[in-house]
Short mmCIF file of C-alpha atoms in Angstrom, two decimals:
data_model
loop_
_atom_site.label_atom_id
_atom_site.label_comp_id
_atom_site.label_asym_id
_atom_site.label_seq_id
_atom_site.Cartn_x
_atom_site.Cartn_y
_atom_site.Cartn_z
CA MET A 224 0.02 0.14 -0.02
CA GLU A 225 0.99 3.47 -0.93
CA ASP A 226 2.72 5.57 1.73
CA PRO A 227 -0.53 8.21 3.19
CA VAL A 228 3.06 10.92 3.29
CA ASN A 229 2.95 10.73 -0.55
CA LEU A 230 -0.32 12.05 -0.77
CA LEU A 231 0.25 15.22 1.07
CA HIS A 232 3.52 15.53 -0.30
CA LEU A 233 1.42 15.63 -3.93
CA ALA A 234 -0.75 17.89 -2.27
CA GLN A 235 1.72 19.92 -1.39
CA THR A 236 3.63 19.75 -5.00
CA ILE A 237 0.45 20.98 -6.47
CA SER A 238 -0.03 23.58 -4.46
CA ASP A 239 3.07 25.25 -4.89
CA LEU A 240 2.92 24.73 -8.92
CA THR A 241 -0.42 26.62 -8.44
CA THR A 242 1.30 29.47 -6.94
CA ARG A 243 3.98 29.22 -9.38
CA VAL A 244 1.09 29.07 -12.15
CA HIS A 245 -0.78 32.18 -10.15
CA GLU A 246 2.57 34.44 -9.62
CA ARG A 247 3.71 34.11 -13.53
CA LEU A 248 0.79 34.90 -14.90
CA ARG A 249 0.30 37.95 -12.35
CA VAL A 250 3.79 38.79 -13.93
CA ILE A 251 2.08 38.46 -17.81
CA ALA A 252 -0.12 40.54 -17.11
CA GLN A 253 1.31 43.80 -15.81
CA LEU A 254 3.44 43.09 -18.30
CA GLU A 255 1.09 42.86 -21.51
CA SER A 256 -1.36 44.68 -19.85
CA VAL A 257 -3.96 42.23 -20.07
CA PRO A 258 -6.66 40.99 -17.78
CA TYR A 259 -5.37 38.07 -15.41
CA HIS A 260 -7.93 35.96 -16.55
CA ASP A 261 -7.66 35.93 -19.99
CA LEU A 262 -4.09 34.23 -19.49
CA LEU A 263 -5.17 31.71 -18.23
CA ALA A 264 -5.98 29.26 -20.98
CA GLY A 265 -2.46 31.08 -23.05
CA GLY A 266 0.37 29.28 -23.87
CA GLU A 267 2.43 31.68 -25.35
CA ASP A 268 4.77 32.17 -22.26
CA PRO A 269 7.35 29.28 -21.84
CA GLU A 270 8.37 29.09 -18.83
CA LEU A 271 4.55 29.27 -18.00
CA GLN A 272 3.95 26.28 -19.97
CA ALA A 273 6.56 24.60 -18.04
CA ILE A 274 5.03 24.94 -14.54
CA LYS A 275 1.29 24.58 -16.17
CA SER A 276 3.35 21.01 -17.19
CA SER A 277 4.41 19.92 -14.19
CA LEU A 278 1.78 20.72 -12.18
CA ASN A 279 -0.52 18.43 -15.31
CA ASP A 280 2.08 15.64 -14.71
CA VAL A 281 1.67 16.10 -10.72
CA ILE A 282 -1.97 15.96 -10.61
CA GLN A 283 -2.60 12.89 -12.67
CA ASP A 284 -0.04 11.53 -10.19
CA PHE A 285 -2.05 12.52 -7.25
CA GLN A 286 -5.53 11.42 -9.31
CA LEU A 287 -3.90 7.50 -9.57
CA LEU A 288 -3.37 7.77 -5.89
CA VAL A 289 -6.48 9.24 -4.33
CA ASN A 290 -8.37 6.76 -6.69
CA GLY A 291 -6.05 3.40 -6.73
CA PRO A 292 -5.52 1.59 -10.28
CA ARG A 293 -8.77 -0.52 -10.88
CA ALA A 294 -10.72 2.85 -10.78
CA ALA A 295 -7.59 4.43 -13.12
CA LEU A 296 -8.49 1.92 -15.55
CA ARG A 297 -12.50 1.83 -15.34
CA SER A 298 -12.27 4.87 -16.56
CA LEU A 299 -9.93 4.65 -19.58
CA TYR A 300 -11.89 1.74 -20.97
CA GLY A 301 -14.74 3.44 -20.30
CA SER A 302 -13.81 6.94 -22.69
CA HIS A 303 -15.26 5.30 -26.02
CA TYR A 304 -18.33 5.69 -24.56
CA ASP A 305 -17.23 9.50 -24.08
CA LEU A 306 -16.13 9.36 -27.40
CA ALA A 307 -19.97 8.14 -28.95
CA ALA A 308 -21.84 10.66 -26.94
CA HIS A 309 -19.60 13.58 -28.38
CA GLN A 310 -20.03 12.11 -31.71
CA VAL A 311 -23.57 12.47 -31.85
CA ALA A 312 -23.52 15.64 -30.15
CA LEU A 313 -21.68 17.23 -32.75
CA GLU A 314 -23.28 15.17 -35.54
CA PHE A 315 -26.79 16.23 -34.89
CA LYS A 316 -25.25 19.67 -33.72
CA LEU A 317 -26.10 19.83 -30.22
CA PHE A 318 -23.32 22.33 -29.50
CA GLU A 319 -24.88 25.09 -32.13
CA LYS A 320 -28.33 24.87 -31.02
CA VAL A 321 -28.51 24.57 -27.37
CA PRO A 322 -28.34 28.79 -27.39
CA LEU A 323 -24.79 30.67 -25.62
CA GLU A 324 -27.24 32.45 -23.40
CA GLY A 325 -29.43 31.14 -20.84
CA ALA A 326 -30.51 27.55 -21.41
CA ILE A 327 -33.44 25.29 -23.24
CA SER A 328 -35.33 22.36 -22.26
CA LEU A 329 -34.72 19.06 -23.56
CA GLY A 330 -38.11 18.69 -25.68
CA ASP A 331 -37.33 21.63 -27.72
CA LEU A 332 -33.69 20.58 -28.04
CA ALA A 333 -34.70 17.05 -28.75
CA SER A 334 -37.73 18.50 -31.47
CA SER A 335 -34.71 20.34 -33.30
CA THR A 336 -33.27 16.94 -34.12
CA ASP A 337 -34.35 13.54 -35.53
CA LEU A 338 -33.95 12.53 -32.10
CA SER A 339 -35.83 11.16 -29.23
CA PRO A 340 -35.58 12.88 -25.80
CA ASP A 341 -34.63 10.23 -24.15
CA VAL A 342 -31.24 9.57 -26.75
CA VAL A 343 -30.39 13.54 -26.58
CA GLY A 344 -31.21 13.40 -22.55
CA ARG A 345 -28.45 11.01 -22.11
CA VAL A 346 -25.89 11.68 -24.47
CA LEU A 347 -25.90 15.17 -22.71
CA ARG A 348 -26.04 14.02 -19.13
CA LEU A 349 -22.90 11.66 -19.54
CA LEU A 350 -21.24 14.38 -21.58
CA ALA A 351 -21.69 17.03 -18.82
CA THR A 352 -20.20 14.33 -15.97
CA GLN A 353 -17.48 15.50 -18.16
CA ARG A 354 -18.19 19.47 -18.13
CA VAL A 355 -19.13 19.39 -21.18
CA PHE A 356 -22.96 21.12 -21.51
CA GLN A 357 -24.94 21.40 -17.57
CA GLU A 358 -28.43 20.22 -16.56
CA THR A 359 -29.14 23.48 -15.30
CA GLN A 360 -32.32 22.04 -13.06
CA LYS A 361 -34.60 18.84 -14.88
CA ASN A 362 -34.39 18.57 -18.24
CA MET A 363 -32.93 22.44 -18.46
CA PHE A 364 -29.30 21.80 -20.63
CA ALA A 365 -27.24 25.15 -20.91
CA HIS A 366 -23.40 25.37 -22.11
CA SER A 367 -20.51 25.02 -19.91
CA ILE A 368 -17.56 26.95 -20.53
CA LEU A 369 -16.06 23.35 -22.42
CA SER A 370 -19.08 22.98 -24.64
CA ALA A 371 -19.36 27.05 -25.18
CA THR A 372 -15.85 26.89 -27.00
CA ILE A 373 -16.69 24.45 -29.35
CA ALA A 374 -20.26 25.91 -30.14
CA LYS A 375 -17.81 29.34 -30.72
CA GLU A 376 -14.99 28.12 -32.24
CA LYS A 377 -15.93 26.28 -36.05
CA ASP A 378 -12.17 25.37 -36.49
CA LEU A 379 -12.09 23.48 -33.28
CA GLU A 380 -15.46 22.01 -33.39
CA ALA A 381 -14.43 20.65 -37.52
CA SER A 382 -11.34 19.30 -35.61
CA PHE A 383 -13.27 17.41 -33.14
CA HIS A 384 -16.27 16.44 -35.70
CA MET A 385 -13.30 14.70 -37.47
CA GLN A 386 -11.29 12.77 -34.95
CA VAL A 387 -14.82 11.31 -33.64
CA ASP A 388 -16.51 10.52 -37.13
CA GLU A 389 -14.15 8.95 -39.92
CA VAL A 390 -10.80 9.04 -37.56
CA PHE A 391 -12.20 7.20 -34.50
CA GLN A 392 -13.79 4.85 -36.64
CA ALA A 393 -10.30 4.15 -38.59
CA ALA A 394 -8.99 4.06 -34.98
CA SER A 395 -11.19 0.72 -33.80
CA GLY A 396 -10.11 -1.11 -36.41
CA THR A 397 -6.10 -0.55 -35.23
CA ALA A 398 -5.27 -4.15 -33.07
CA LYS A 399 -7.38 -6.21 -36.36
CA TYR A 400 -5.65 -3.97 -39.43
CA LEU A 401 -1.39 -4.92 -37.78
CA ARG A 402 -2.92 -8.44 -37.12
CA GLN A 403 -3.24 -8.82 -40.72
CA SER A 404 -0.60 -6.88 -41.85
CA PRO A 405 2.25 -6.49 -38.87
CA VAL A 406 5.00 -5.36 -40.80
CA THR A 407 3.52 -2.62 -43.80
CA LEU A 408 2.63 0.39 -43.24
CA ASP A 409 2.00 3.38 -45.48
CA GLY A 410 -1.00 5.92 -46.83
CA ALA A 411 -2.25 2.67 -48.86
CA HIS A 412 -2.08 0.28 -46.29
CA CYS A 413 -2.80 1.36 -42.87
CA PRO A 414 -6.16 1.09 -40.70
CA PHE A 415 -8.03 4.15 -42.68
CA SER A 416 -7.60 2.63 -45.82
CA THR A 417 -8.89 -0.70 -43.97
CA ARG A 418 -11.72 0.55 -42.84
CA PHE A 419 -12.47 2.94 -45.54
CA GLY A 420 -10.91 1.71 -48.74
CA THR A 421 -9.37 3.71 -49.90
CA SER A 422 -6.28 6.14 -48.87
CA ILE A 423 -7.28 9.02 -46.71
CA TYR A 424 -6.02 11.62 -49.21
CA GLU A 425 -8.11 10.08 -51.95
CA TYR A 426 -11.46 9.97 -48.80
CA TYR A 427 -11.46 13.86 -48.89
CA GLN A 428 -11.39 13.90 -52.89
CA LEU A 429 -14.61 11.73 -52.51
CA HIS A 430 -15.52 13.04 -49.81
CA PRO A 431 -15.08 16.95 -51.02
CA GLU A 432 -18.15 17.89 -47.58
CA LYS A 433 -15.94 16.26 -45.05
CA GLY A 434 -12.36 17.62 -47.23
CA ALA A 435 -13.69 20.87 -46.98
CA ARG A 436 -14.65 19.93 -42.83
CA PHE A 437 -10.32 18.26 -42.95
CA GLY A 438 -8.82 21.97 -43.93
CA ARG A 439 -11.34 23.53 -41.37
CA ALA A 440 -9.67 20.75 -38.99
CA LEU A 441 -6.05 21.88 -39.78
CA ALA A 442 -6.79 24.97 -38.57
CA GLY A 443 -8.94 24.00 -35.54
CA ALA A 444 -5.42 21.93 -34.91
CA THR A 445 -3.29 24.58 -34.87
CA GLN A 446 -5.19 26.56 -32.12
CA LEU A 447 -4.92 23.45 -29.95
CA ASP A 448 -1.28 22.49 -29.24
CA ARG A 449 0.56 22.78 -33.12
CA ASP A 450 0.82 26.27 -32.04
CA VAL A 451 3.04 28.58 -34.28
CA ASN A 452 4.87 30.52 -31.64
CA ALA A 453 8.34 28.71 -32.57
CA LEU A 454 7.56 29.68 -36.58
CA CYS A 455 6.74 32.98 -36.19
CA TYR A 456 9.13 34.21 -33.25
CA GLN A 457 11.68 31.85 -32.46
CA TYR A 458 12.51 32.11 -36.28
CA ASP A 459 14.96 35.03 -38.13
CA TRP A 460 12.01 35.99 -40.96
CA GLN A 461 13.32 39.86 -40.51
CA SER A 462 16.64 38.88 -42.46
CA PHE A 463 14.12 38.36 -45.75
CA GLN A 464 14.23 41.16 -47.94
CA ASN A 465 10.40 41.15 -50.02
CA GLY A 466 11.73 37.63 -49.96
CA THR A 467 9.07 35.00 -51.39
CA VAL A 468 7.79 32.15 -48.29
CA VAL A 469 7.14 28.22 -50.53
CA ASP A 470 4.96 27.13 -48.04
CA VAL A 471 4.71 23.72 -49.29
CA GLY A 472 1.38 21.03 -48.69
CA GLY A 473 0.34 24.23 -46.99
CA ALA A 474 -3.16 22.88 -47.29
CA ASP A 475 -5.97 26.43 -47.44
CA GLY A 476 -2.39 28.56 -46.53
CA ALA A 477 -4.14 29.14 -42.57
CA VAL A 478 -0.48 29.60 -41.01
CA SER A 479 1.28 31.51 -44.12
CA LEU A 480 -2.22 34.23 -43.07
CA ILE A 481 -0.41 33.79 -39.34
CA LEU A 482 2.83 34.75 -40.52
CA ALA A 483 1.03 38.06 -43.31
CA LYS A 484 -0.71 39.53 -40.52
CA ASP A 485 2.09 39.85 -38.34
CA LYS A 486 2.91 43.33 -39.04
CA LYS A 487 6.53 42.85 -37.63
CA TRP A 488 6.52 41.12 -41.50
CA PRO A 489 5.22 43.02 -44.32
CA HIS A 490 7.56 42.61 -46.87
CA LEU A 491 6.76 38.73 -46.90
CA SER A 492 4.66 37.48 -49.75
CA PHE A 493 3.67 33.57 -50.16
CA ILE A 494 2.85 30.80 -52.80
CA ILE A 495 0.74 27.96 -50.93
CA GLN A 496 1.33 24.98 -52.63
CA ASP A 497 -0.83 21.87 -52.23
CA ALA A 498 -2.10 18.99 -54.22
CA SER A 499 -5.33 19.70 -52.74
CA ALA A 500 -7.35 21.41 -55.27
CA THR A 501 -10.26 21.87 -52.42
CA LEU A 502 -8.05 23.36 -49.67
CA LEU A 503 -6.15 25.80 -51.92
CA SER A 504 -10.25 27.18 -54.11
CA GLN A 505 -10.94 26.83 -49.71
CA GLY A 506 -7.49 29.10 -49.05
CA ARG A 507 -8.51 31.63 -51.84
CA ASP A 508 -11.76 32.28 -50.78
CA GLN A 509 -11.48 33.01 -47.52
CA LEU A 510 -8.71 35.03 -47.77
CA PRO A 511 -8.94 39.00 -47.04
CA ALA A 512 -8.67 40.63 -49.74
CA GLU A 513 -5.68 42.89 -48.22
CA TYR A 514 -3.80 40.31 -48.25
CA GLU A 515 -4.71 38.95 -51.74
CA SER A 516 -1.52 41.15 -53.82
CA ARG A 517 1.00 38.77 -51.37
CA PHE A 518 -0.58 35.17 -52.07
CA MET A 519 -1.03 32.78 -54.37
CA PHE A 520 -1.98 29.16 -54.81
CA GLN A 521 -0.18 26.25 -56.94
CA GLU A 522 -1.50 23.25 -57.46
CA TYR A 523 1.74 21.21 -56.80
CA ASP A 524 2.12 17.47 -55.83
CA PHE A 525 5.29 17.15 -53.25
CA PHE A 526 6.53 14.28 -54.89
CA THR A 527 8.00 15.37 -58.18
CA PRO A 528 10.75 18.19 -57.97
CA GLN A 529 9.79 22.10 -56.96
CA PRO A 530 8.72 24.31 -59.12
CA VAL A 531 9.47 27.42 -57.09
CA THR A 532 13.32 28.31 -58.10
CA ASN A 533 13.76 31.88 -56.66
CA ALA A 534 12.21 31.60 -53.07
CA GLU A 535 13.33 33.02 -50.19
CA LEU A 536 12.41 30.33 -48.66
CA PHE A 537 10.64 27.07 -48.18
CA LEU A 538 8.69 25.68 -45.41
CA ILE A 539 6.63 22.64 -45.08
CA ARG A 540 4.89 21.98 -42.08
CA GLN A 541 2.90 19.07 -40.39
CA CYS A 542 3.32 16.90 -43.82
CA LEU A 543 6.14 14.79 -43.62
CA HIS A 544 4.96 12.73 -40.11
CA ASN A 545 1.88 11.82 -42.56
CA TRP A 546 4.55 9.74 -44.56
CA ALA A 547 6.66 6.48 -43.88
CA ASP A 548 10.37 6.80 -44.11
CA GLU A 549 11.06 5.97 -47.97
CA ASP A 550 8.64 8.87 -48.66
CA CYS A 551 10.04 11.25 -46.51
CA VAL A 552 13.26 10.91 -48.77
CA LYS A 553 11.60 10.92 -52.23
CA ILE A 554 10.03 14.41 -51.08
CA LEU A 555 13.06 16.04 -49.52
CA ARG A 556 15.25 14.91 -52.67
CA GLY A 557 12.25 16.76 -54.47
CA PHE A 558 13.32 20.07 -52.88
CA VAL A 559 17.34 19.08 -53.99
CA PRO A 560 16.76 20.67 -57.71
CA ALA A 561 15.53 24.06 -56.71
CA LEU A 562 17.81 24.42 -53.83
CA GLU A 563 20.70 23.81 -56.37
CA LYS A 564 18.86 26.85 -58.61
CA CYS A 565 18.10 29.54 -55.38
CA LYS A 566 20.41 31.91 -53.67
CA GLU A 567 23.40 29.80 -51.55
CA GLY A 568 22.23 29.41 -48.10
CA THR A 569 18.45 29.45 -48.88
CA PRO A 570 16.69 27.60 -45.60
CA LEU A 571 14.46 24.50 -45.73
CA ILE A 572 12.28 25.17 -42.23
CA ILE A 573 10.93 22.02 -41.11
CA ASN A 574 8.08 22.98 -38.89
CA GLU A 575 6.73 19.50 -36.90
CA SER A 576 6.37 17.51 -34.01
CA ILE A 577 9.88 16.39 -32.68
CA LEU A 578 10.01 13.33 -30.04
CA PRO A 579 11.65 13.73 -27.16
CA ASP A 580 14.56 11.31 -25.53
CA LEU A 581 13.46 9.39 -22.47
CA GLY A 582 12.58 11.60 -19.30
CA SER A 583 13.25 14.66 -21.64
CA ILE A 584 9.76 16.05 -20.54
CA SER A 585 6.57 16.02 -18.36
CA LYS A 586 4.56 12.59 -19.21
CA TYR A 587 1.85 15.50 -19.77
CA GLN A 588 3.57 16.60 -22.59
CA GLU A 589 4.92 13.34 -23.66
CA ARG A 590 0.97 12.12 -24.30
CA LEU A 591 -0.02 14.67 -26.40
CA LEU A 592 3.16 13.75 -28.57
CA ARG A 593 2.46 10.33 -29.16
CA HIS A 594 -1.32 11.10 -29.01
CA VAL A 595 -0.08 12.41 -33.18
CA ASP A 596 2.01 9.81 -33.58
CA MET A 597 -0.58 7.16 -32.29
CA SER A 598 -3.04 9.46 -35.52
CA MET A 599 0.30 8.86 -37.96
CA LEU A 600 0.32 5.00 -37.49
CA ILE A 601 -4.33 5.06 -38.19
CA ASN A 602 -4.80 7.32 -40.61
CA VAL A 603 -1.57 7.72 -43.26
CA GLY A 604 1.04 4.79 -42.03
CA GLY A 605 3.10 7.94 -41.15
CA ARG A 606 5.01 8.48 -37.68
CA GLN A 607 5.93 11.11 -35.79
CA ARG A 608 10.54 11.67 -36.08
CA SER A 609 13.08 12.77 -33.10
CA ALA A 610 16.23 14.96 -34.10
CA ASP A 611 17.68 11.86 -35.18
CA ASP A 612 15.14 10.03 -37.22
CA PHE A 613 14.76 13.70 -39.25
CA ARG A 614 19.07 13.78 -39.27
CA LYS A 615 19.20 9.75 -41.44
CA ILE A 616 15.72 10.99 -43.60
CA CYS A 617 18.17 14.18 -44.61
CA LYS A 618 21.11 12.24 -45.48
CA ASP A 619 19.14 9.67 -47.02
CA ALA A 620 17.49 12.23 -49.57
CA ASP A 621 21.35 13.69 -50.22
CA GLU A 622 24.64 14.31 -48.28
CA ARG A 623 24.53 17.85 -48.61
CA LEU A 624 21.21 19.25 -46.90
CA GLU A 625 22.13 18.75 -43.69
CA ILE A 626 20.17 20.39 -39.76
CA VAL A 627 21.99 23.69 -39.26
CA LYS A 628 19.69 24.41 -36.43
CA VAL A 629 17.01 23.01 -34.01
CA TYR A 630 15.04 26.00 -32.56
CA ASN A 631 12.78 24.04 -30.78
CA THR A 632 12.05 20.83 -29.69
CA GLY A 633 8.00 19.40 -28.68
CA SER A 634 4.40 19.64 -30.05
CA MET A 635 5.79 22.08 -32.89
CA GLY A 636 9.49 21.38 -33.55
CA LEU A 637 11.37 23.55 -36.23
CA LEU A 638 14.62 22.65 -37.80
CA GLU A 639 16.29 24.60 -40.75
CA LEU A 640 17.39 22.78 -43.70
CA LYS A 641 20.66 24.22 -45.97
CA LEU A 642 21.98 22.03 -49.02
CA LEU A 643 25.81 22.82 -48.32
CA LYS A 644 27.19 23.94 -52.19
#
């Protein structure tokens, strides 16, 4: 049996770390003239992130010690029922139909769907135990801070809906796929392609409405744990004068638009390249008029040689993890002829998660990274990589491709490559 002193020690550690979070928030609020409570969910301050990450680790240890292993496992192995409830709420637009102000009766809510009051009530009551919605009085439902966030932020809603729809369906067959094919993993051979009979890329071409949702989901994921802070603030964009950034695999251009909106870099222009005509069209339609002169959208397959030979910088973000190592080698090799023609020292930036060395980050942070790694296995037969993994595929692509700097590791790492001539 665990020594009860450990429980008190963990409780004291939680108190100490909470005090540190509070103190850091007060410092940031004063420096940035932002209300304290507006900063609670913020994630841009590295020191605050580190403290909160440690706090989350200790809280999880505390819960395990308080509840014991059986209760923890009971909760874990019921999580697919939670996801099923989220699936229903998203599919039948319950987040949208519950008003942001006030409450709605169960009867009125059910009548706006094709569902019975019984089913709607059962779904909402399970979600309410997770603080998603709240039953303010019997058969009256209102938003909680979690459900209101989903209702108000449509890109986040798209991201969650994709996860509990096609991704959830594919994930449920992971062990079955690996039993049938324990070694082969690529875009055509993975749990997703087995579940739907086609690769994820072809699936979204066959289902353009879900392809459009996928584009919004990518933007939603950026708001969660795939932030652009390392890309925006750790790289020296000021060093480029009237430069063109080629955003390879840039989907609808949402990330480049974040860069374009920063008033410190008005000199940057962008070429958004993607194989999906749907995502490129979505990007054109959503682009604010004041940025049209700085953006170009180009359909491009990154398994073919890069056509732009006068870029100041190439960016490939959240793409390589979609592919097996041999495919990544082909993608990186496609940059080489263009880098040979561009001016010497033209950088290629890789912006995606970098897996940690053992014990180098908190379990809370690592779990988020391992989620993405498992997502790659399930959906595209790809994988997340460590810094050493990236070095290997670069050298396999071309001996002259060198990682000259690692700016950031973790949920959104940043590596700078150059072709040494």
